[in-house]
């Protein structure tokens, strides 16, 4: 199966975000990956619901809002109303009750994604799989674009797929961080269904070719 491609706009030109979203959408992307950081869960701060809302008119592709924030349950409604189609929350984030957060995302009409950082064992996600529509395996420690891919996370993909199969669930696995023309092949042969890629896509002079290279990896 060819993986889907989700350009991460963290690496885009923030002064022209709408044009950047349009550009990768027309270049063949499957999703738009939007990195939301709060300066608490991760050291960096990026953008929030008003910016996502303002980008909604620039693409028909599904928006994946990757929330690297503490207490995501407080913001589910705002991210849903901003036009997010998939809302990903971290298993490591402080929150009242992760099951409640995942349920709230679905009740808000979005798909619920569960993100797992490199040091976190994937088995910790198993008890939530009945409430998730996507699993995000982080291949860098979140906070910044342009970091090096961590191949040691790859076995997590097979482990979670095995558990999903055991439960009769069909849930795609996204991988995020350090994906480029070289590392994409390792990620897709390990079973990743969606490749998030920021630097590689947005720094490419041939965006169509970069997206195609990821899909054919
Ligand atoms: C990392 C973000 C990633 C990142 C990917 O905190 O979640 O989505 O922007 O960027 P690259 O592809 O540059 O590693
Ligand atoms: Zn991300």
XYZ file of N, CA and C in Angstrom, residues 30 61-62 75 79 94 98 103 111 113 118 124 151 154 205 207 212 214:
54
model
N -2.301 14.628 0.608
C -3.539 13.948 1.007
C -4.193 14.589 2.225
N -8.577 19.618 1.531
C -8.010 18.415 2.156
C -8.360 18.376 3.646
N -8.411 17.157 4.192
C -8.637 17.070 5.634
C -7.484 17.697 6.418
N -9.701 22.501 24.813
C -9.666 23.179 23.511
C -10.295 22.373 22.377
N -10.908 23.649 18.448
C -10.228 23.061 17.280
C -11.223 22.420 16.326
N -0.769 16.313 30.126
C -1.621 16.432 31.308
C -3.042 16.678 30.834
N -7.944 10.986 29.558
C -7.687 10.831 28.115
C -8.864 10.196 27.386
N -13.239 10.817 23.492
C -14.694 10.783 23.261
C -15.210 12.154 22.849
N -12.398 13.140 13.884
C -11.729 11.873 14.164
C -10.696 12.111 15.254
N -7.193 11.237 17.101
C -5.874 10.629 16.940
C -5.149 10.611 18.277
N 8.572 9.376 21.241
C 9.590 8.312 21.128
C 9.869 7.544 22.423
N 1.350 1.447 25.946
C 0.522 2.352 26.761
C -0.703 2.842 25.994
N 15.039 5.988 13.931
C 14.585 4.696 13.402
C 14.165 3.720 14.497
N 10.456 2.611 14.879
C 9.738 1.875 13.826
C 9.053 0.586 14.301
N 12.493 22.297 -3.959
C 12.213 23.183 -5.093
C 11.147 22.584 -5.999
N 7.928 20.633 -5.264
C 7.010 20.114 -4.243
C 6.225 18.911 -4.770
N 5.435 13.144 -4.424
C 5.401 11.888 -5.171
C 6.466 10.925 -4.637
N 7.622 10.729 -1.640
C 7.182 10.164 -0.358
C 6.144 9.074 -0.614
